[in-house]
Tab-separated table of C-alpha atoms in Angstrom:
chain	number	residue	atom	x	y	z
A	23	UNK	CA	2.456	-12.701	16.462
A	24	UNK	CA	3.734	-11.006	13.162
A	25	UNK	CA	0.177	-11.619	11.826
A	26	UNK	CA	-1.084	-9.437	14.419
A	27	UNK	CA	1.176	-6.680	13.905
A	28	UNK	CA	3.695	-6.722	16.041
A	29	UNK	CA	6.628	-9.503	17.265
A	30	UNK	CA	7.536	-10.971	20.783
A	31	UNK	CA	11.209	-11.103	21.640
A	32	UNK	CA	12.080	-12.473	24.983
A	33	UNK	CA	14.999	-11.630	26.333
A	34	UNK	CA	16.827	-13.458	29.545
A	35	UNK	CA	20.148	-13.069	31.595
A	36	UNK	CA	21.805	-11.271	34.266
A	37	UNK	CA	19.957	-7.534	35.224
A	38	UNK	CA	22.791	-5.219	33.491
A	39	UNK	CA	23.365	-7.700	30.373
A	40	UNK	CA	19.241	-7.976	29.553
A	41	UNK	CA	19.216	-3.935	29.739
A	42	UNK	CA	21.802	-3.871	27.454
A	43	UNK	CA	20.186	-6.242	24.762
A	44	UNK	CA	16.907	-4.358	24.970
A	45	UNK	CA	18.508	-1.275	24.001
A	46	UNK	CA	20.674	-3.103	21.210
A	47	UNK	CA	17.060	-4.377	19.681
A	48	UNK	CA	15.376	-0.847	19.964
A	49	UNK	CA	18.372	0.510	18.330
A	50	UNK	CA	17.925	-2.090	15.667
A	51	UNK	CA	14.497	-1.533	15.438
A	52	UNK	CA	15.100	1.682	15.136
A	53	UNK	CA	12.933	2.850	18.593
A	54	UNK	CA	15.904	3.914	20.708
A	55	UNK	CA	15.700	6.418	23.031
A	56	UNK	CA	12.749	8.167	24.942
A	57	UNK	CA	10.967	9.944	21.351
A	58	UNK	CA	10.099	6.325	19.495
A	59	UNK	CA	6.521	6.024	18.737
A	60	UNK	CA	4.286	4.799	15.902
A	61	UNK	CA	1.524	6.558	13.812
A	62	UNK	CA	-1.936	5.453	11.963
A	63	UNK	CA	-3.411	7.197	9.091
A	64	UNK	CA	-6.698	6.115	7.439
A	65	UNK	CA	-6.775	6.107	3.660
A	66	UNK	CA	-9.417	5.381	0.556
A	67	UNK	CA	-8.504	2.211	-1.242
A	68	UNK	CA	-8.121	4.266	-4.913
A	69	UNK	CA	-4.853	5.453	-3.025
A	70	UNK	CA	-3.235	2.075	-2.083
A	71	UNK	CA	-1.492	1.589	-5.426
A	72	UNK	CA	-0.156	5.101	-5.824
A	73	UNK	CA	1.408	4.849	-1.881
A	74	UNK	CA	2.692	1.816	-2.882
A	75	UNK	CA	3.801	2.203	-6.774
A	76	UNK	CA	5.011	-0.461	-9.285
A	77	UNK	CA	6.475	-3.248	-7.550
A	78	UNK	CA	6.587	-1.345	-4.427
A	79	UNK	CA	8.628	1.473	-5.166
A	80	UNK	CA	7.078	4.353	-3.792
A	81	UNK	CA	6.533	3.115	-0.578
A	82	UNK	CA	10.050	1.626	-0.479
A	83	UNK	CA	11.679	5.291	-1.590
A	84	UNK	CA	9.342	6.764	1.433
A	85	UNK	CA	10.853	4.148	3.963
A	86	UNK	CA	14.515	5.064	2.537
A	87	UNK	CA	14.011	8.969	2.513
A	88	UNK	CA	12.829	8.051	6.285
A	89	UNK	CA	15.608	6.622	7.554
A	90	UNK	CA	14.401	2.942	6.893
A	91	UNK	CA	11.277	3.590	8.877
A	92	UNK	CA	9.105	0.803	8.766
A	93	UNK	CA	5.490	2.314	6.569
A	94	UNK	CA	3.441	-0.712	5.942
A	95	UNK	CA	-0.528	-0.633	3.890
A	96	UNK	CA	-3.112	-2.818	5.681
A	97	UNK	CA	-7.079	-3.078	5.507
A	98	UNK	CA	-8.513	-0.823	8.172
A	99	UNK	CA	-10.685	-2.172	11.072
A	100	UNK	CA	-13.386	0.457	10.878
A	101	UNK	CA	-16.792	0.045	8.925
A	102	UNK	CA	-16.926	-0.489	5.317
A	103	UNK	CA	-19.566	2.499	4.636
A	104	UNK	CA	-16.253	4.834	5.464
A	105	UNK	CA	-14.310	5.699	2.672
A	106	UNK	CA	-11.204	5.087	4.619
A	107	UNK	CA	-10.870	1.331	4.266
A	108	UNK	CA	-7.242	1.034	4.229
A	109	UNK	CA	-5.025	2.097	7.190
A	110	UNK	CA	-1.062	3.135	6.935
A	111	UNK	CA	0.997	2.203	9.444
A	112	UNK	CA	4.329	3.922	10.402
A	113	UNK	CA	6.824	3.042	12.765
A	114	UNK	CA	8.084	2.637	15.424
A	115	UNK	CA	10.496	5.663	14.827
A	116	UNK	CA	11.842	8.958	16.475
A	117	UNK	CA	9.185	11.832	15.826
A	118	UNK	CA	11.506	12.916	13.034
A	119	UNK	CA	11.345	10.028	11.160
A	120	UNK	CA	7.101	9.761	11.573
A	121	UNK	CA	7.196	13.689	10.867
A	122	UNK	CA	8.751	13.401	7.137
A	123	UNK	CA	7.033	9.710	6.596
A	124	UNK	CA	3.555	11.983	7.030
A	125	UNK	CA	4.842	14.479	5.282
A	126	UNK	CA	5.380	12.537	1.709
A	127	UNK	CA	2.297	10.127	2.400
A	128	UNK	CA	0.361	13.578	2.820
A	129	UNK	CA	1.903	14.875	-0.522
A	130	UNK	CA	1.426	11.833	-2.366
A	131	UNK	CA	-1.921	11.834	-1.382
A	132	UNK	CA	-2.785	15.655	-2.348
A	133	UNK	CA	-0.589	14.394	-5.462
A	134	UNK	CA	-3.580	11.611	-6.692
A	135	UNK	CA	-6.170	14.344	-5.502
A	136	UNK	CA	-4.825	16.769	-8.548
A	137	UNK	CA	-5.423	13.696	-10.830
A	138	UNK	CA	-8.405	12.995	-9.468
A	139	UNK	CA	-7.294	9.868	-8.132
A	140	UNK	CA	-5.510	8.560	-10.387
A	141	UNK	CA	-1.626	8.227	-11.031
A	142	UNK	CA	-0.148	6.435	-13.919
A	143	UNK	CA	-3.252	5.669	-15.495
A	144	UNK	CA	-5.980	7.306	-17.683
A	145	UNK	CA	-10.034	7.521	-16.648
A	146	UNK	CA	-12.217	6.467	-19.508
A	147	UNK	CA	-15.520	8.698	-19.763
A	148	UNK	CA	-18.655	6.789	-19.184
A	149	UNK	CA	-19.035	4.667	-22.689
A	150	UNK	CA	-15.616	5.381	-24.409
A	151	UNK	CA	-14.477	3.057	-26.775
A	152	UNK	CA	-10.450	2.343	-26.623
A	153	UNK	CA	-8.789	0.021	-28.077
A	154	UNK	CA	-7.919	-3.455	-26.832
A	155	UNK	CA	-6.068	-5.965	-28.748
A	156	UNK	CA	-7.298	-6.022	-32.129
A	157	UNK	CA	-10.707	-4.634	-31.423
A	158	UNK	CA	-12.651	-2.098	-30.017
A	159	UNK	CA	-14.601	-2.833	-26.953
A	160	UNK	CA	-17.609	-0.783	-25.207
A	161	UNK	CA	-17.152	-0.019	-21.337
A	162	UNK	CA	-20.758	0.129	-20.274
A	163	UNK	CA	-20.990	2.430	-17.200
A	164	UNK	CA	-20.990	1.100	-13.793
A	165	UNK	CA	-20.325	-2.665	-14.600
A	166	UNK	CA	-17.840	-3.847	-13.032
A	167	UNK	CA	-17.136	-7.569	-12.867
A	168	UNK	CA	-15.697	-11.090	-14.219
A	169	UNK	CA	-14.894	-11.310	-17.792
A	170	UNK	CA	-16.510	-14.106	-18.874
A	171	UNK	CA	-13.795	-16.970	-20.619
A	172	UNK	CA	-13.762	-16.654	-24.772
A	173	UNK	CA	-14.943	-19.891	-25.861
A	174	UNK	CA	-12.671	-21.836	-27.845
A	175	UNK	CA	-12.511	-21.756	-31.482
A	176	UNK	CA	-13.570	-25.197	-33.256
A	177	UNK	CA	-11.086	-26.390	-35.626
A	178	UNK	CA	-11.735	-25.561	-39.204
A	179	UNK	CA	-12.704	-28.344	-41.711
A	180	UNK	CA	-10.214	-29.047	-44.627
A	181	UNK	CA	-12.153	-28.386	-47.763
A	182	UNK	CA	-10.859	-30.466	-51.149
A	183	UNK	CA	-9.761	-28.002	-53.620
């Protein structure tokens, strides 16, 4: 069931005893009380890294900051001519917690919108040359694709002297 999104856990006993575990998992889970809930918010894919960050550090300082709320990234279900193709998923939390995990996925978000979309990293202008290993490459616009493998190099012939 984790696949799916969510996990089963069955609990059994005596009345009182199986009250008393469900509220020791919700606690754990961090959905105690009468408040817990979970949110959805639908995102473009060119924010997925930034929410994220290098080797998932953004999104694990936004899960700390939120009381180890549980924010996970996952493709969205709704047509691919939206721009929203990627959904984030908060919770299950108090409103609190879902308030201030909203709150910083908003301002990251109006964050990559000042840089046009891009954090960390630099947009190259339609046919810019840059730099790349000991050459200079051009970046036709709009291709996008495989780079084809670099055949090898035959071996060179020894010559007499």
């Amino acid at each position: 069931t984790k696949h799916l999104g969510y996990s089963l856990a069955i609990i059994t006993g005596p009345e009182k005893a199986m009250k008393v575990a469900e509220e020791l998992v919700k606690q754990r889970l961090g959905i105690a009380g009468e408040n817990a809930g979970t949110r959805e918010m639908l995102i473009a894919s060119e924010h997925v890294s930034s929410l994220i960050g290098p080797r998932g550090a953004t999104i694990t300082e936004m899960r700390l900051k939120c009381n180890n709320l549980n924010i996970e990234i996952r493709p969205s279900d709704t047509p691919e001519n939206t721009n929203a193709s990627h959904k984030v998923i908060m919770g299950p939390g108090d409103v609190s917690q879902l308030n201030m995990a909203e709150e910083l996925i908003q301002g990251r978000l109006a964050k990559n919108d000042g840089n046009n979309g891009s954090v960390g990293s630099r947009r190259f202008p339609k046919n810019e040359q840059f730099a790349w290993g000991d050459g200079e490459t051009q970046v036709p616009s709009g291709e996008v694709g495989e780079v084809p493998p670099v055949p090898p190099v035959p071996p060179v012939a020894s010559l007499p002297l």
